[in-house]
Short mmCIF file of C-alpha atoms in Angstrom, two decimals:
data_model
loop_
_atom_site.label_atom_id
_atom_site.label_comp_id
_atom_site.label_asym_id
_atom_site.label_seq_id
_atom_site.Cartn_x
_atom_site.Cartn_y
_atom_site.Cartn_z
CA MET N 14 -95.43 11.73 -206.71
CA HIS N 15 -98.63 10.99 -208.82
CA ALA N 16 -98.23 9.57 -212.71
CA GLY N 17 -98.90 12.64 -214.29
CA ALA N 18 -96.06 14.42 -212.30
CA THR N 19 -93.09 15.47 -214.04
CA GLN N 20 -89.74 16.66 -213.08
CA GLY N 21 -87.44 19.66 -214.63
CA GLU N 22 -89.91 21.26 -215.42
CA THR N 23 -88.97 24.03 -213.16
CA PRO N 24 -87.89 27.10 -215.96
CA GLY N 25 -83.84 27.30 -216.34
CA PHE N 26 -82.07 30.47 -215.43
CA PRO N 27 -79.76 32.18 -217.81
CA LEU N 28 -76.18 31.23 -216.85
CA ALA N 29 -74.36 33.33 -219.22
CA THR N 30 -71.06 31.07 -220.06
CA LEU N 31 -70.21 29.81 -216.41
CA GLY N 32 -71.40 26.28 -216.61
CA PRO N 33 -73.46 23.62 -219.01
CA LYS N 34 -76.81 25.18 -218.45
CA GLY N 35 -79.50 22.60 -217.45
CA GLN N 36 -76.51 20.23 -216.11
CA LYS N 37 -77.02 18.35 -212.41
CA PRO N 38 -74.01 19.16 -210.51
CA ASN N 39 -72.88 15.97 -208.71
CA ALA N 40 -70.32 15.87 -205.92
CA MET N 41 -67.16 17.19 -206.51
CA ASP N 42 -63.62 18.46 -204.58
CA ASP N 43 -61.11 20.59 -204.79
CA SER N 44 -59.90 19.50 -208.44
CA GLY N 45 -63.19 19.62 -209.64
CA ALA N 46 -64.01 23.52 -208.38
CA ASP N 47 -60.80 24.47 -209.38
CA ALA N 48 -61.53 22.60 -213.60
CA ASP N 49 -64.61 25.05 -213.59
CA ALA N 50 -62.72 27.69 -212.09
CA ALA N 51 -59.80 27.81 -215.02
CA SER N 52 -63.08 27.90 -218.08
CA VAL N 53 -64.08 31.26 -216.82
CA SER N 54 -62.63 34.46 -218.19
CA GLY N 55 -63.64 37.99 -218.30
CA SER N 56 -64.35 40.46 -215.30
CA PHE N 57 -66.82 39.61 -211.74
CA SER N 58 -69.77 40.08 -212.41
CA MET N 59 -72.32 38.77 -210.41
CA ASP N 60 -75.39 40.12 -212.27
CA LEU N 61 -74.61 37.22 -214.67
CA ALA N 62 -74.08 34.80 -212.49
CA CYS N 63 -76.95 34.61 -210.34
CA PRO N 64 -81.01 36.13 -209.17
CA ALA N 65 -81.01 39.53 -208.09
CA ALA N 66 -81.46 40.79 -204.70
CA GLY N 67 -84.63 40.01 -203.48
CA ALA N 68 -85.88 37.57 -206.11
CA SER N 69 -88.64 35.35 -205.68
CA LEU N 70 -88.43 31.50 -204.76
CA ALA N 71 -89.47 30.23 -207.90
CA GLU N 72 -86.42 32.13 -209.44
CA LEU N 73 -83.97 31.12 -206.68
CA VAL N 74 -85.01 27.44 -207.36
CA ALA N 75 -85.10 28.03 -211.45
CA PHE N 76 -81.54 28.95 -210.60
CA ARG N 77 -80.30 26.55 -208.74
CA VAL N 78 -82.64 23.04 -210.53
CA SER N 79 -80.41 24.57 -213.68
CA GLY N 80 -77.21 24.21 -211.88
CA GLY N 81 -76.36 27.92 -211.02
CA TYR N 82 -74.38 27.20 -207.85
CA ARG N 83 -71.39 25.30 -209.85
CA GLY N 84 -71.37 28.32 -212.48
CA LEU N 85 -71.61 30.50 -209.43
CA VAL N 86 -69.00 28.73 -207.31
CA ALA N 87 -66.86 28.75 -210.69
CA LEU N 88 -66.76 32.79 -210.99
CA LEU N 89 -66.32 33.07 -207.33
CA GLY N 90 -63.17 30.98 -207.25
CA ALA N 91 -61.26 32.07 -210.66
CA ALA N 92 -62.49 36.26 -210.91
CA GLU N 93 -60.29 38.91 -209.57
CA ALA N 94 -63.40 40.59 -207.78
CA SER N 95 -62.59 43.97 -205.31
CA ASP N 96 -63.42 43.21 -201.71
CA ALA N 97 -66.79 45.40 -201.91
CA GLU N 98 -67.97 43.07 -205.10
CA LEU N 99 -67.47 39.71 -202.83
CA ARG N 100 -68.86 41.66 -200.03
CA ASP N 101 -72.28 42.32 -201.69
CA THR N 102 -71.89 39.05 -203.30
CA LEU N 103 -71.68 37.54 -200.39
CA ARG N 104 -74.61 39.22 -198.84
CA ARG N 105 -76.81 38.07 -201.56
CA LEU N 106 -75.80 34.01 -201.47
CA GLN N 107 -76.60 34.37 -197.27
CA GLU N 108 -80.57 35.62 -198.46
CA MET N 109 -80.07 32.89 -201.62
CA LEU N 110 -79.52 30.19 -198.86
CA SER N 111 -81.92 31.68 -196.45
CA ASN N 112 -84.93 31.16 -198.98
CA ASP N 113 -84.09 28.34 -200.98
CA MET N 114 -83.69 25.27 -198.03
CA ASP N 115 -82.10 23.62 -200.56
CA ALA N 116 -79.57 25.70 -202.00
CA ALA N 117 -76.82 24.94 -199.02
CA TRP N 118 -76.80 21.12 -200.71
CA ASP N 119 -75.90 22.47 -204.20
CA LEU N 120 -73.34 25.08 -202.96
CA ALA N 121 -71.53 22.20 -201.50
CA VAL N 122 -72.29 19.86 -204.20
CA SER N 123 -70.41 22.03 -206.81
CA GLY N 124 -67.61 22.51 -204.73
CA GLY N 125 -68.32 25.59 -202.82
CA HIS N 126 -67.47 25.29 -199.73
CA ALA N 127 -63.13 24.46 -201.09
CA THR N 128 -64.44 28.29 -202.53
CA LEU N 129 -65.40 29.50 -199.71
CA GLN N 130 -62.54 28.44 -197.61
CA LYS N 131 -59.80 29.73 -200.20
CA LEU N 132 -61.38 33.21 -200.15
CA LEU N 133 -61.39 33.33 -196.79
CA ASP N 134 -57.44 32.21 -196.10
CA SER N 135 -56.77 35.33 -198.40
CA ARG N 136 -59.67 38.15 -198.32
CA SER N 137 -59.52 40.82 -195.40
CA SER N 138 -61.21 40.72 -192.38
CA ASP N 139 -64.19 42.87 -193.98
CA VAL N 140 -64.61 39.93 -196.37
CA GLN N 141 -64.24 37.04 -194.15
CA SER N 142 -67.66 38.14 -191.84
CA GLU N 143 -69.70 37.98 -194.57
CA LEU N 144 -67.53 34.48 -195.94
CA PHE N 145 -68.63 33.25 -191.85
CA ALA N 146 -71.88 34.19 -192.24
CA VAL N 147 -72.39 32.42 -195.52
CA ILE N 148 -70.98 29.39 -193.41
CA GLU N 149 -73.85 29.96 -191.35
CA ALA N 150 -76.40 30.40 -193.39
CA SER N 151 -75.82 26.54 -194.45
CA GLN N 152 -75.28 25.21 -191.13
CA ARG N 153 -78.97 26.82 -190.28
CA GLN N 154 -80.28 24.31 -193.76
CA GLY N 155 -78.45 21.31 -192.25
CA VAL N 156 -75.10 21.47 -193.56
CA ALA N 157 -71.86 20.82 -192.03
CA PHE N 158 -68.87 22.86 -193.83
CA ARG N 159 -66.47 20.56 -194.72
CA PRO N 160 -64.06 22.58 -196.92
CA ARG N 161 -60.87 19.84 -197.29
CA GLN N 162 -63.26 16.46 -197.91
CA THR N 163 -65.71 15.81 -200.92
CA PRO N 164 -68.70 16.44 -200.21
CA LEU N 165 -70.70 13.08 -199.94
CA LEU N 166 -73.88 14.72 -200.49
CA GLU N 167 -76.33 14.36 -203.48
CA ALA N 168 -77.86 18.02 -204.95
CA ARG N 169 -81.76 17.98 -203.67
CA PRO N 170 -84.30 16.84 -206.92
CA ALA N 171 -86.38 20.37 -208.02
CA PRO N 172 -89.70 20.37 -206.70
CA VAL N 173 -92.13 18.31 -208.32
CA ALA N 174 -93.85 19.73 -211.18
CA THR N 175 -97.86 18.48 -210.79
CA THR N 176 -100.83 19.91 -212.41
CA ILE N 177 -104.86 19.73 -211.46
CA ALA N 178 -107.34 20.17 -213.49
CA GLY N 179 -105.55 22.69 -215.21
CA LEU N 180 -103.84 23.96 -212.18
CA LYS N 181 -99.76 23.92 -212.16
CA LEU N 182 -98.22 23.80 -208.44
CA GLN N 183 -94.56 23.20 -207.74
CA LEU N 184 -94.47 20.60 -204.70
CA ARG N 185 -91.22 19.93 -202.38
CA GLN N 186 -91.17 16.39 -201.12
CA VAL N 187 -89.05 16.24 -197.53
CA GLU N 188 -85.74 14.50 -198.83
CA LYS N 189 -85.83 12.42 -194.88
CA ARG N 190 -85.88 9.09 -194.52
CA GLN N 191 -89.69 7.94 -192.72
CA SER N 192 -88.83 6.59 -189.43
CA ALA N 193 -92.39 7.40 -187.75
CA GLN N 194 -95.78 8.18 -188.26
CA ARG N 195 -95.32 11.79 -187.79
CA ASP N 196 -93.10 11.76 -190.61
CA THR N 197 -95.87 11.09 -193.21
CA GLY N 198 -96.68 14.01 -194.50
CA PHE N 199 -92.73 13.78 -196.02
CA VAL N 200 -94.60 12.71 -199.29
CA LEU N 201 -97.71 13.50 -201.73
CA TRP N 202 -100.13 10.57 -201.05
CA PRO N 203 -102.60 9.94 -204.02
CA ALA N 204 -105.62 10.85 -201.70
CA ALA N 205 -104.68 14.02 -201.69
CA THR N 206 -104.59 14.14 -205.91
CA ILE N 207 -108.09 13.04 -205.85
CA LEU N 208 -109.66 15.04 -202.76
CA ALA N 209 -107.98 18.15 -204.73
CA ALA N 210 -109.50 16.94 -208.23
CA MET N 211 -112.37 16.97 -206.34
CA LEU N 212 -112.26 20.20 -205.19
CA ARG N 213 -111.58 21.66 -208.69
CA LYS N 214 -113.91 20.01 -210.29
CA LYS N 215 -116.67 22.09 -207.70
CA PRO N 216 -115.48 24.95 -206.66
CA GLU N 217 -118.63 26.02 -205.22
CA MET N 218 -117.38 23.40 -202.46
CA THR N 219 -115.10 26.27 -201.69
CA ALA N 220 -115.74 29.07 -202.79
CA GLY N 221 -115.66 32.33 -200.68
CA ARG N 222 -115.06 30.26 -197.69
CA SER N 223 -112.69 29.63 -194.88
CA VAL N 224 -111.21 26.23 -195.10
CA LEU N 225 -108.57 24.45 -193.40
CA GLU N 226 -106.70 21.06 -193.99
CA LEU N 227 -106.23 19.20 -191.26
CA GLY N 228 -102.59 17.16 -191.50
CA ALA N 229 -101.71 19.22 -194.86
CA GLY N 230 -98.81 17.13 -195.93
CA LEU N 231 -97.17 19.10 -199.30
CA GLY N 232 -100.21 21.41 -199.46
CA LEU N 233 -101.73 20.02 -202.65
CA ALA N 234 -105.82 19.90 -201.85
CA GLY N 235 -104.98 23.36 -199.50
CA PHE N 236 -103.18 25.06 -202.66
CA SER N 237 -105.51 24.05 -205.30
CA VAL N 238 -108.52 25.97 -203.69
CA VAL N 239 -106.13 29.43 -202.80
CA ASP N 240 -108.20 30.83 -205.26
CA LEU N 241 -111.77 30.40 -204.44
CA ALA N 242 -111.88 30.29 -201.00
CA ALA N 243 -111.98 33.42 -198.74
CA SER N 244 -109.12 32.04 -196.81
CA VAL N 245 -106.97 28.90 -196.67
CA THR N 246 -105.12 27.55 -193.65
CA LEU N 247 -102.85 24.39 -193.83
CA SER N 248 -102.30 22.94 -190.65
CA ASP N 249 -99.71 19.90 -189.56
CA TYR N 250 -97.72 19.15 -186.27
CA ASN N 251 -94.22 17.90 -187.87
CA GLU N 252 -91.95 20.51 -187.64
CA ASP N 253 -89.78 19.54 -190.79
CA VAL N 254 -93.38 19.12 -192.31
CA LEU N 255 -94.69 22.80 -191.30
CA ARG N 256 -90.86 23.68 -192.51
CA ASN N 257 -91.75 22.52 -195.63
CA LEU N 258 -95.07 23.73 -196.05
CA ARG N 259 -94.44 27.35 -195.57
CA PHE N 260 -91.63 26.74 -198.62
CA ASN N 261 -94.32 25.64 -201.04
CA ALA N 262 -96.73 27.99 -200.22
CA THR N 263 -93.55 30.44 -201.08
CA LEU N 264 -93.13 28.69 -203.58
CA ASN N 265 -96.39 28.59 -205.67
CA PHE N 266 -98.29 32.14 -204.15
CA PRO N 267 -95.08 34.62 -204.00
CA ASP N 268 -97.76 37.53 -203.26
CA ALA N 269 -97.91 37.29 -199.52
CA ALA N 270 -101.51 38.87 -199.45
CA SER N 271 -102.92 35.64 -201.55
CA ARG N 272 -100.79 32.87 -199.68
CA PRO N 273 -102.26 30.27 -197.53
CA SER N 274 -100.96 30.22 -193.89
CA VAL N 275 -99.69 27.48 -192.15
CA ARG N 276 -99.82 26.80 -188.81
CA PHE N 277 -99.82 23.88 -186.16
CA LEU N 278 -101.95 21.46 -185.41
CA ASP N 279 -102.05 18.27 -183.40
CA PHE N 280 -105.23 16.93 -183.68
CA HIS N 281 -104.48 14.46 -181.13
CA ALA N 282 -104.86 17.04 -178.42
CA TYR N 283 -108.23 17.34 -179.19
CA ARG N 284 -109.15 13.59 -178.52
CA GLU N 285 -109.80 13.75 -174.49
CA GLY N 286 -111.92 11.64 -173.28
CA ALA N 287 -112.52 10.41 -177.02
CA ILE N 288 -111.07 7.41 -176.58
CA ASP N 289 -112.28 6.26 -172.81
CA ARG N 290 -115.96 7.13 -174.18
CA ARG N 291 -115.42 4.64 -177.26
CA ARG N 292 -114.76 2.18 -174.54
CA GLY N 293 -116.84 2.78 -171.96
CA ARG N 294 -114.72 4.53 -169.65
CA ASN N 295 -114.10 7.90 -168.48
CA ASP N 296 -112.13 7.94 -165.63
CA GLY N 297 -108.80 9.06 -166.99
CA ALA N 298 -107.31 5.54 -166.28
CA LEU N 299 -105.83 5.14 -169.99
CA GLU N 300 -103.80 8.25 -169.84
CA GLU N 301 -100.16 5.98 -169.31
CA GLU N 302 -101.54 3.89 -171.64
CA GLU N 303 -101.90 6.01 -174.45
CA GLU N 304 -98.65 7.44 -173.69
CA GLU N 305 -97.00 4.26 -174.13
CA GLU N 306 -98.55 3.99 -177.36
CA GLU N 307 -97.71 6.89 -178.58
CA GLU N 308 -94.04 6.63 -177.83
CA GLU N 309 -93.86 3.01 -179.09
CA GLU N 310 -95.66 4.92 -182.27
CA GLY N 311 -93.11 7.89 -182.16
CA ARG N 312 -95.29 10.63 -182.03
CA MET N 313 -95.34 12.09 -179.16
CA THR N 314 -97.53 15.29 -179.06
CA THR N 315 -95.06 18.28 -178.81
CA PRO N 316 -95.10 19.97 -174.99
CA LEU N 317 -94.83 23.18 -176.03
CA PRO N 318 -96.95 23.99 -179.18
CA PRO N 319 -95.95 27.21 -180.95
CA SER N 320 -97.83 30.40 -180.23
CA ASP N 321 -99.50 31.07 -183.18
CA ALA N 322 -101.01 27.25 -182.86
CA LEU N 323 -104.43 25.61 -183.20
CA LEU N 324 -105.57 25.08 -180.11
CA PRO N 325 -108.60 23.74 -178.48
CA GLY N 326 -111.21 26.75 -178.16
CA SER N 327 -109.32 28.80 -180.92
CA GLU N 328 -110.97 29.76 -184.07
CA THR N 329 -113.27 27.59 -186.53
CA PHE N 330 -113.84 27.26 -190.09
CA ASP N 331 -116.57 27.30 -193.05
CA VAL N 332 -114.55 23.89 -194.44
CA ILE N 333 -112.36 21.20 -193.48
CA LEU N 334 -109.91 19.07 -195.32
CA GLY N 335 -108.29 15.65 -195.03
CA SER N 336 -107.01 12.94 -197.28
CA ASP N 337 -105.45 9.63 -195.87
CA ILE N 338 -104.99 11.31 -192.37
CA ILE N 339 -106.12 8.42 -190.83
CA CYS N 340 -103.71 5.20 -190.24
CA CYS N 341 -104.61 4.58 -186.69
CA GLU N 342 -107.55 3.80 -184.33
CA GLU N 343 -106.82 6.74 -182.64
CA ASP N 344 -106.03 8.90 -185.06
CA ALA N 345 -109.51 8.80 -186.26
CA TRP N 346 -111.22 9.62 -182.74
CA SER N 347 -108.94 12.38 -182.82
CA ALA N 348 -109.65 13.27 -186.46
CA ALA N 349 -113.42 13.06 -185.75
CA ALA N 350 -112.96 15.29 -182.21
CA VAL N 351 -110.91 18.15 -183.95
CA ILE N 352 -113.58 18.81 -186.80
CA GLY N 353 -116.04 18.76 -183.91
CA GLU N 354 -113.98 21.12 -182.58
CA LYS N 355 -113.51 23.16 -185.78
CA LEU N 356 -116.08 22.98 -187.74
CA ARG N 357 -118.76 25.80 -187.99
CA PRO N 358 -122.50 25.53 -187.51
CA GLY N 359 -123.83 25.21 -191.14
CA GLY N 360 -120.17 24.13 -192.20
CA VAL N 361 -118.82 20.87 -193.78
CA ALA N 362 -115.89 18.30 -193.95
CA TYR N 363 -115.00 17.05 -197.39
CA LEU N 364 -112.09 13.90 -196.89
CA VAL N 365 -110.94 11.53 -198.88
CA LEU N 366 -109.42 8.64 -197.25
CA ALA N 367 -108.72 4.70 -198.12
CA ASP N 368 -110.93 1.85 -197.39
CA PRO N 369 -110.27 0.35 -194.49
CA ARG N 370 -109.67 -2.75 -196.21
CA ASN N 371 -106.04 -0.61 -197.12
CA ARG N 372 -105.39 1.35 -194.64
CA TYR N 373 -106.17 1.08 -189.95
CA GLY N 374 -108.27 2.94 -187.86
CA VAL N 375 -110.37 4.28 -190.95
CA GLU N 376 -113.17 2.02 -189.65
CA GLN N 377 -113.21 3.33 -186.40
CA LEU N 378 -114.88 6.65 -187.96
CA PRO N 379 -117.82 6.09 -188.49
CA MET N 380 -117.91 5.38 -184.57
CA ALA N 381 -116.60 8.55 -183.97
CA LEU N 382 -118.20 11.15 -185.75
CA LYS N 383 -121.51 9.24 -184.03
CA GLN N 384 -119.73 11.08 -180.75
CA GLN N 385 -120.25 14.55 -181.97
CA THR N 386 -123.82 14.56 -181.67
CA ASP N 387 -123.91 17.64 -183.87
CA LEU N 388 -122.47 15.71 -187.30
CA VAL N 389 -123.81 13.66 -189.52
CA ALA N 390 -121.90 12.13 -191.82
CA GLU N 391 -122.44 10.65 -195.80
CA ILE N 392 -119.83 7.93 -197.22
CA ARG N 393 -119.62 6.67 -200.22
CA LYS N 394 -116.92 5.35 -202.87
CA VAL N 395 -115.20 7.15 -205.22
CA THR N 396 -115.61 5.92 -208.37
CA GLU N 397 -114.99 8.23 -211.37
CA PRO N 398 -111.78 7.84 -213.28
CA GLU N 399 -111.59 11.78 -213.95
CA LEU N 400 -111.14 11.57 -210.59
CA LEU N 401 -108.28 8.27 -210.10
CA GLU N 402 -106.28 8.79 -212.81
CA ASP N 403 -103.13 10.60 -211.74
CA VAL N 404 -103.12 7.78 -208.82
CA LEU N 405 -100.40 6.06 -208.59
CA ASP N 406 -99.90 2.63 -210.86
CA GLU N 407 -98.60 1.17 -207.45
CA ALA N 408 -101.44 2.57 -205.67
CA SER N 409 -104.53 1.27 -208.27
CA TYR N 410 -104.93 -1.10 -206.61
CA LEU N 411 -106.65 0.68 -203.50
CA GLU N 412 -110.29 1.42 -203.18
CA TRP N 413 -111.20 5.33 -201.49
CA ASN N 414 -113.82 6.59 -199.31
CA TYR N 415 -115.33 10.36 -199.41
CA PHE N 416 -116.56 11.61 -196.21
CA VAL N 417 -118.82 14.59 -196.18
CA ILE N 418 -118.84 15.90 -192.54
CA ARG N 419 -121.74 18.50 -192.51
CA ARG N 420 -122.70 20.40 -188.56
CA LYS N 421 -126.19 20.95 -187.96
CA VAL N 422 -127.71 24.56 -187.61
CA ALA N 423 -130.91 24.04 -184.70
CA ASP N 424 -130.73 21.13 -185.42
CA GLN N 425 -131.30 20.75 -188.66
CA MET N 426 -129.10 19.33 -191.51
CA VAL N 427 -127.28 21.69 -193.47
CA VAL N 428 -128.23 21.21 -197.38
CA GLU N 429 -125.28 22.93 -198.96
CA GLY N 430 -122.18 21.55 -199.84
CA GLY N 431 -122.42 17.93 -200.63
CA ASP N 432 -121.31 15.03 -202.98
CA PRO N 433 -120.06 16.83 -205.63
CA ARG N 434 -121.65 14.02 -208.08
CA SER N 435 -125.30 15.56 -207.17
CA ARG N 436 -124.35 19.36 -208.50
#
C-alpha cells in the first residue's frame, strides 16, 4: 500500500434498518447474533438486505465493507420467512460467498454460523440442503464452519483505493503471511506505483499493443494500461497471487470483454542453461544444486502448470512490463530469458527495479540481458518527483532503476517506445 492509498472509499450499500451503516463487524458469539436479531422487526425482505442476484463484484464488496453481513445475519435470525423465501435467500448468499472471496470471513464474524446452525435445526430438508451449500461455499473460501464457538477471525479489510495519474483502482492484498520468496506478490510494492505512473504519463508506450506483465502481484501496472493497450495479460506463478489477481481484475473491470486475462507464468522455467552459461558450464551439472537452492528458498516451481499457462514456445507480446521482479541472481537470469522468449521483434520491455545496492540480484540483469543477443538495454535512474510521489515514506530512501529493453528487427535497433523523458 502506498502513501496515496486510502481505505474506506468503497461506497456504502444501503442496509435499510438492519444495522449501523458503515460499522465494521466484530467477532461475536451466539448472544451477539441474538442481540442484533432482537432489534430487527417487520416482514422478511431479502431485497432490503443484500445486493440483487447477479450483482457485480464491486457491489458485493461495497455491501461487505459497509457491514452488510451483520444486518443479513440479524434478519435471517429474526424474521419469519417461509421455506421458499429462505431457499431463494440462501441461493443468493451462495452466489455472494462464491464471488467475493472475503465474504465468508464477514459472515463468520457477524455470527452467521450460529444462525445457520439454528436454521439447520429447525427447517425442512429442502432448506437444509441450501444451508449445507452455503456452508460448503464458505469452506471453499477457507473458513471452517464452527457454529458453537466464538469465531477467532477478523473481518477482512476493504480493498485499497488507489489513484494513479487520475486512474482510480481498488486493490485487494493477500491477507496471508509472507513466508517465502514466492509470496512477494501478496502486497503492493513501490516500484509498481512508479511504473504505473510512467505508463499513464506516456500512453504511447502501450497504446494499441499487446502487453504482458511479469510477476504482476496485485496487478497495478497492467491495470494502468487496460484502457490503452489492445490486450493486457497479467502473469504470476503463486496460486494465491493468481486467485487474488483474478479477483482484482473482476473488481476493477466488471465487463468481461475489457477485463485483462490472468495466466500462470513461472519465468524460472525459461532459464534452462542460463545459469550454466553464466558460470561457464554447459553440461547441466548444476541441476541438482539449483533444485536444492530452490527448495531452501521455498519456491519450487509447480510440476504441472495449468492448461492456460504461458510456456516457452507459446505466444509473444509487443510490450512486457515488470516491477520489482528480481530478488536474487536466479531471478535476473530468468527474467532476461523470459523477455528474450516472449518479446516480439520490434517489441519493448519496461522494467522498474530497485537499485542493486538495495535489492540483491539486480546487478546480474545487465549481464543476463547480454546473453540474449537480440536484446538491447538502456538503463537510467528514476529521478522525476511526480513518479516518486506515491512511494511509501519508509521506502523513500531507495533508489530505482528504469530499464528499456528493445528486441532488434533485422539487426537494427527499434526506435519506437523508449525513455518517457525523451518524448
